[in-house]
XYZ file of C-alpha atoms in Angstrom:
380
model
C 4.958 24.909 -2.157
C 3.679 21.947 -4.002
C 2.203 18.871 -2.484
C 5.327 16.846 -2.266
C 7.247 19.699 -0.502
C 3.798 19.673 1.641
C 4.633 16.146 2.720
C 7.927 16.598 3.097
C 7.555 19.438 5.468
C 4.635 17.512 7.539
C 7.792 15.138 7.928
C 10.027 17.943 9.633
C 7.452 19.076 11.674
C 7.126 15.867 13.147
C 10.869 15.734 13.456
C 11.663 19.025 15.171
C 8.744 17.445 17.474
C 10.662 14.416 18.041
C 14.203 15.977 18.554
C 12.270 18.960 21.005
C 10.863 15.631 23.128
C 7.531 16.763 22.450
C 6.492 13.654 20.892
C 8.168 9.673 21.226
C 7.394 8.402 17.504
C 9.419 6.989 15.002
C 9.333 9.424 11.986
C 7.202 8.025 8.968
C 8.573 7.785 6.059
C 5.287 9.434 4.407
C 2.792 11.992 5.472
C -0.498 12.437 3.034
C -1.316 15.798 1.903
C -4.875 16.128 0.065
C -7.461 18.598 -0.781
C -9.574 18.932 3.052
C -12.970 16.799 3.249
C -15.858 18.268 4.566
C -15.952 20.289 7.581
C -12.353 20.983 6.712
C -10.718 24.414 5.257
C -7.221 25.829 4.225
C -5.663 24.991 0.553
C -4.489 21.150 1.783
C -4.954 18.875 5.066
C -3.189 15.800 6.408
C -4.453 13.198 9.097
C -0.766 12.404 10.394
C -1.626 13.389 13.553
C -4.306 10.236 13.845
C -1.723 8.644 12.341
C 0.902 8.979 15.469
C -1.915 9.233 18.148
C -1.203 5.259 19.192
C 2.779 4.869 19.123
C 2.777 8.408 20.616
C 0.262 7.501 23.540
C -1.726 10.920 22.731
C -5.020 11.939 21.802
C -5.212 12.787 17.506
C -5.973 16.253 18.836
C -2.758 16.339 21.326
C -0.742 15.643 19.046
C -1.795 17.960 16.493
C -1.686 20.700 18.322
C 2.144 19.607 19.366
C 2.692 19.575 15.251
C 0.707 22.834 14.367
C 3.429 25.098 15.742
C 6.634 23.549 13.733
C 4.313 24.363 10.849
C 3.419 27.486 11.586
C 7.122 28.584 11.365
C 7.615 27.153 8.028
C 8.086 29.919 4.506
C 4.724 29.447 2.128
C 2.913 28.399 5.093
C 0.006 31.054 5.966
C -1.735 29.281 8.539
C -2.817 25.789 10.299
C -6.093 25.147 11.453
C -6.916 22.071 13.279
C -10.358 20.249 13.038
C -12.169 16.509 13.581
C -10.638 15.006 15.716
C -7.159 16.225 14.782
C -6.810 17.316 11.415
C -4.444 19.427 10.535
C -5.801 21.714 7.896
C -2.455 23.896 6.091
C -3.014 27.461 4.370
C -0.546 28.434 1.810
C 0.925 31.438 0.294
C -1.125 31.403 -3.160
C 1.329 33.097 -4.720
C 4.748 31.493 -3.456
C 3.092 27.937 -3.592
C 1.844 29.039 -7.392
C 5.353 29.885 -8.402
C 7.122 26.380 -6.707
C 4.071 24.236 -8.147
C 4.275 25.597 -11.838
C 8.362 24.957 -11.457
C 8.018 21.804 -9.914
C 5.901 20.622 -12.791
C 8.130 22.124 -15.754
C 11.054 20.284 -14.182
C 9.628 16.743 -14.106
C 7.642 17.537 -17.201
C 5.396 14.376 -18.296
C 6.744 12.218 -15.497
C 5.218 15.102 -12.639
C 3.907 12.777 -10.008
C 5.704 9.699 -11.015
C 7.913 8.326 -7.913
C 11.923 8.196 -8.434
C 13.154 4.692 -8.039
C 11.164 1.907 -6.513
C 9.366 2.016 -2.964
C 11.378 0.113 -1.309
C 14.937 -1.092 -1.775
C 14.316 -4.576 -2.193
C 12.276 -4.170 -5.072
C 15.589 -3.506 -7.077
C 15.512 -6.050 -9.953
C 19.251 -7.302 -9.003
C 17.879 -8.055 -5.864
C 16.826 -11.921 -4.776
C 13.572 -11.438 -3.819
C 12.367 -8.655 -5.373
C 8.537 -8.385 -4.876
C 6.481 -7.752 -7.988
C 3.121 -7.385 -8.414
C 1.095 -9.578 -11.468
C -1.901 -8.248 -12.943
C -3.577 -11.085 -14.790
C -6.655 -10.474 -17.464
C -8.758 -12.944 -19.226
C -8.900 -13.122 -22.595
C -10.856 -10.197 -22.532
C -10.360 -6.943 -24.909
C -11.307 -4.750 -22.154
C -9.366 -6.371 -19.229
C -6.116 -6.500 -21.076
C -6.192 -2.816 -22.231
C -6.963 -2.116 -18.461
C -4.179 -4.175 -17.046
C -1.636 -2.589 -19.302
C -2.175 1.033 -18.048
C -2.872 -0.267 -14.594
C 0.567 -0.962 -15.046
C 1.836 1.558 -16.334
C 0.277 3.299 -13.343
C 1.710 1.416 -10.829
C 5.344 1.479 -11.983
C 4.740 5.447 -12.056
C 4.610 4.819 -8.220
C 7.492 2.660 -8.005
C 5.709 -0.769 -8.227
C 7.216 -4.141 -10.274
C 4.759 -4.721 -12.519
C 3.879 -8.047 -14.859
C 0.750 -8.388 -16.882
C -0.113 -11.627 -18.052
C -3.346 -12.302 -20.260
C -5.448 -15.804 -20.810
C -5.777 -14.830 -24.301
C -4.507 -12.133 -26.582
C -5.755 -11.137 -30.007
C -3.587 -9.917 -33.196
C -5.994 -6.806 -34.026
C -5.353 -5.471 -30.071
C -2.027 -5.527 -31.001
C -2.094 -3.748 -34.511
C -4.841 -1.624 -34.424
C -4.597 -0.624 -29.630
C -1.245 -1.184 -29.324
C -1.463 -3.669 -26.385
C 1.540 -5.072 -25.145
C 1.465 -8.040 -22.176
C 4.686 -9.776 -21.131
C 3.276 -13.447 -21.096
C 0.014 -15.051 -22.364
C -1.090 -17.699 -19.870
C -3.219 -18.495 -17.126
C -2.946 -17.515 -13.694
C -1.609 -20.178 -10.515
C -4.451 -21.018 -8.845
C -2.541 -19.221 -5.311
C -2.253 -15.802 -4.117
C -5.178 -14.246 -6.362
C -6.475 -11.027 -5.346
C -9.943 -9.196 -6.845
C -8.517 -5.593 -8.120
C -11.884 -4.570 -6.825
C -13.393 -3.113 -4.492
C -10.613 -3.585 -2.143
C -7.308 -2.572 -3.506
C -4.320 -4.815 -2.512
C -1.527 -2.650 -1.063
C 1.703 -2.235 -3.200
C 4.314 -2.980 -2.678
C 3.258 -6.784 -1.540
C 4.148 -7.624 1.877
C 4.567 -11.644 2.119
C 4.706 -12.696 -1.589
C 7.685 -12.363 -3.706
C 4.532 -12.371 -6.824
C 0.929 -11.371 -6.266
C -1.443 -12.218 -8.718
C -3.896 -9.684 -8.871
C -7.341 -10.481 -11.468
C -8.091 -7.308 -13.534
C -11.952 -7.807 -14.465
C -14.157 -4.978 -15.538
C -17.296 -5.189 -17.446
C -16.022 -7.034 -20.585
C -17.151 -5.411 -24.217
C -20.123 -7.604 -25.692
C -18.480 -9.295 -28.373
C -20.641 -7.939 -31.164
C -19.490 -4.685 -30.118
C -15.421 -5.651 -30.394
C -15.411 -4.785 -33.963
C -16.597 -1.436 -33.584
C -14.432 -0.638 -30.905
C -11.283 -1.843 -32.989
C -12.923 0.425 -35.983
C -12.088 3.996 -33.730
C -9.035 3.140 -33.659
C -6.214 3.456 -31.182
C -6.420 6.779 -29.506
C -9.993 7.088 -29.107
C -10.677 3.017 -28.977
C -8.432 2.947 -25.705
C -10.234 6.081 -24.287
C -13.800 4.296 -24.966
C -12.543 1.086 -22.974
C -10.609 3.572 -20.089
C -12.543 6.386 -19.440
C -16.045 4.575 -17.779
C -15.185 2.918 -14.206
C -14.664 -0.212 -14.297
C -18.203 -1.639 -13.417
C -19.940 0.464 -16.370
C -19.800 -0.870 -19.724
C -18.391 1.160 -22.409
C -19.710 3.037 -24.985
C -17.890 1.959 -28.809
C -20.195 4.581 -30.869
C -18.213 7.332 -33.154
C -19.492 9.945 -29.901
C -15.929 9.303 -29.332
C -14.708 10.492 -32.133
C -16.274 13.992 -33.538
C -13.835 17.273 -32.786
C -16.564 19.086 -30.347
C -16.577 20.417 -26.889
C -19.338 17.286 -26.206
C -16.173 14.776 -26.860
C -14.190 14.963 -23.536
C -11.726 13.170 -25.344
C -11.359 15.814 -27.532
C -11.282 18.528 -25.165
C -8.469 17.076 -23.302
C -6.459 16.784 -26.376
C -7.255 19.839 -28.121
C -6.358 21.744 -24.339
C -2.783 19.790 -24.934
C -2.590 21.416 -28.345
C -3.951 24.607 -27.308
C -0.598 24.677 -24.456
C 1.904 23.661 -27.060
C 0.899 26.567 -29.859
C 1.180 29.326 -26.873
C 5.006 28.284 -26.911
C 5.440 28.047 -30.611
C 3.651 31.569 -31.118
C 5.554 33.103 -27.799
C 8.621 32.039 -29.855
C 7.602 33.578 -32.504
C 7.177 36.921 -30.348
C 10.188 36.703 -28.756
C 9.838 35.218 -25.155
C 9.878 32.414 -23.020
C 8.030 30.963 -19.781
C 9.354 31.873 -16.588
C 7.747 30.563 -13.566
C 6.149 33.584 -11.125
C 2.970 35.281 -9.269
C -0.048 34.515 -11.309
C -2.869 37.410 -11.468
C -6.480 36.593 -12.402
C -5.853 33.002 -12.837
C -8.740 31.019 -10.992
C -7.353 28.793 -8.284
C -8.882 25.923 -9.449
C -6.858 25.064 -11.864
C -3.620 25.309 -9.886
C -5.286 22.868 -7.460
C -6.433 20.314 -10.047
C -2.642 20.626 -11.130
C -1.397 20.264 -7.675
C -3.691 17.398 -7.365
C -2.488 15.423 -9.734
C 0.169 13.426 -7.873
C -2.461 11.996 -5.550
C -4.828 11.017 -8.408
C -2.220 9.342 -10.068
C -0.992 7.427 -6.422
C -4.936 6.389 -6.264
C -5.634 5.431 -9.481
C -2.441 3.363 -9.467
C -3.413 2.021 -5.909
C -7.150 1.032 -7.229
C -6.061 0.137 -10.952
C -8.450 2.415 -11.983
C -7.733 3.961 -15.346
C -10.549 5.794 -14.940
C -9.607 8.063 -12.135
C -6.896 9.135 -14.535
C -9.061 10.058 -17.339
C -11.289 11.688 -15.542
C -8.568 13.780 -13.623
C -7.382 14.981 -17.184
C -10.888 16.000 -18.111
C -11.214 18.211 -15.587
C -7.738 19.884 -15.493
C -8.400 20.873 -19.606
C -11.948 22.150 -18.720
C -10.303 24.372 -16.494
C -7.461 24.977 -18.560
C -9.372 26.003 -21.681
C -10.788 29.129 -20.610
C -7.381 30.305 -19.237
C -5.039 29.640 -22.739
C -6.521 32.096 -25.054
C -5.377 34.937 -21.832
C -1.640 33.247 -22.202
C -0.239 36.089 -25.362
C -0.116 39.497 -25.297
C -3.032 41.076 -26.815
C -3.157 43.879 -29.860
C -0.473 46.533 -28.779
C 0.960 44.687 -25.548
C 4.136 43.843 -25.119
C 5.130 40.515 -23.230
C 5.646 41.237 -19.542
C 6.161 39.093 -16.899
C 3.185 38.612 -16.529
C 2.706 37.105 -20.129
C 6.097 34.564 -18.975
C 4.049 33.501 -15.989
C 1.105 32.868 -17.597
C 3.011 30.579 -20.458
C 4.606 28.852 -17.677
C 1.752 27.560 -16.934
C 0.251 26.788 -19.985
C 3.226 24.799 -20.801
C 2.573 22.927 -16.873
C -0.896 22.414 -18.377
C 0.478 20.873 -21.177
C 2.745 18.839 -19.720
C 0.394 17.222 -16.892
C -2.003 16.179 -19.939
C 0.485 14.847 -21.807
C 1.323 12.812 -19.170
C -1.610 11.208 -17.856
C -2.244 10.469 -21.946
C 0.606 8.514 -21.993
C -0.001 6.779 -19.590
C -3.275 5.992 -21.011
C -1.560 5.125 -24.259
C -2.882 7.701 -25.846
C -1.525 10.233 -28.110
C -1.066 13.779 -27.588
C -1.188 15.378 -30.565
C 0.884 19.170 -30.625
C -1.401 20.476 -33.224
C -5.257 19.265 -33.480
């Protein structure tokens, strides 16, 4: 069971609840599934429980334990523990939830965790109306390389996105690749600081929110060494600190060793695409199934990855993102070389699970480095 089927079936518990008369709420259209915080336990936990306490006139914890039963019943669901003051803290079936992750993931390949359509229907671009959200940067290297992913990001999600910068330069075009859809400045109305508080999408009042994207700006002296790394590892020098650190422009970001996260996300990517070229070469194919002496962790960091994407979209924090990637290919890289057979071994099913999700590796990295703007190279 993946995350989104997590939500979903949060949603049909409270449902059944509704239809049994054990609860008077109107069903929300979303329930949030994440990894559980402290004092919490179980593979995933959700707070829609504190979320229904007021319209349903309940206690968090009431209502919780109304919920915990309709989930109980549910396939791939293990067990439901409820803690706090009404979390409800969901155990899966490793190996089922395994299976329906790595599938999910090959089926939306690079666009896993992107949201179909827009959030609501009104944000249709026929329709009159339709809210869209402006991100505007100063003529700023930096902030205009920011905006653009942030965008990128948010329309992921659903979101109508415009960026607009006060200046723009030819070299960010030629050399980063940065594309805006109007140079100007900003109406003095509706702006919004991206940070620290984000500003809910879509925008509830405004058809257009302007929304200032304003990290810490690269000294100028330092612009020209930026622009001399290039594009791929250029825009991962400007995206990869949060936005209140200043960036680092040295050639660190550019050597092919395991000190270079850059690199190690990349060369994880390349390491997933050659275990489907050489399983070709052998003679089989990835085929989703149980997954033996694969650690955990790295199925959660790929489970995770719709929620990182949601909140670094909801923050416009490219950051998040790269970060995110990092730590999926640290935990991918020990697992690929264990993807072929070895000497005399034939491929298995085993061996087909295992490239499934090398190839769900590869296709969450590639992802998140488009978004980015960055390439993913297949060999490296």
């Amino acid at each position: 069971m993946t995350p989104v089927e997590l939500s979903r079936t949060v949603l049909h518990a409270v449902r059944r609840a509704v239809d049994a008369g054990e609860l008077s709420v109107a069903v929300p259209t979303r329930a949030v599934v994440a990894p559980p915080g402290p004092g919490g336990c179980g593979d995933y936990a959700t707070s829609i429980a504190l979320q229904l306490a007021r319209p349903a006139g309940q206690p968090p914890l009431k209502v919780a334990e109304v919920l915990r039963p309709h989930l109980l019943g549910v396939d791939g669901i293990t067990d439901v523990v409820l803690t706090g003051p009404g979390f409800l803290n969901i155990s899966l079936d490793r190996a089922a939830s395994g299976v329906g992750l790595v599938g999910e993931i090959l089926r939306r390949g690079d666009r896993y965790g992107y949201v179909d359509g827009y959030v609501n229907a009104s944000d249709q671009p026929d329709q009159p109306g339709a809210r869209v959200v402006r991100l505007h940067c100063p003529h700023d290297l930096r902030a205009v390389v920011v905006g653009e992913v942030a965008a990128r990001m948010l329309r992921s999600q659903g979101a109508r996105v415009r960026v607009t910068a006060e200046g723009l330069e030819p070299a960010w075009i030629s050399v980063l690749g940065v594309t805006v859809d109007a140079v100007g400045r900003a109406p003095a109305e509706l702006t919004v600081n991206v940070r620290p508080v984000p500003v809910p999408v879509p925008v509830p009042v405004s058809a257009e929110l302007t929304v200032n994207v304003r990290p810490v700006p690269v000294p100028a002296p330092s612009s020209a060494a930026l622009l001399a790394l290039g594009r791929d590892a250029g825009r991962w020098a400007l995206l990869h600190p949060a936005a209140h650190d200043r960036p680092r422009v040295g050639d660190q970001h550019l050597v092919q060793r395991e000190s270079n996260p850059l690199f190690r996300v990349r060369y994880a990517h390349a390491r997933a695409r050659a275990a489907s070229r050489n399983a070709a070469d052998l003679g089989f194919t990835a085929e989703p199934g149980p997954l033996a002496d694969v650690e955990p962790e790295l199925l959660a960091a790929l489970a995770d990855h719709p929620r990182v994407l949601a909140a670094a979209a909801d923050h416009r924090a490219p950051d998040r993102l790269a970060r995110h990637l990092v730590g999926v290919a640290d935990l991918a890289l020990p697992f690929l070389p264990t993807v072929l057979p070895r000497g005399g071994e034939k491929p298995s099913a085993a061996h087909r699970a295992r490239l499934a999700l090398a190839e769900a590796v590869g296709a969450v990295l590639a992802g998140g480095l488009a978004l980015l703007g960055i390439d993913a190279p297949d060999h490296l």
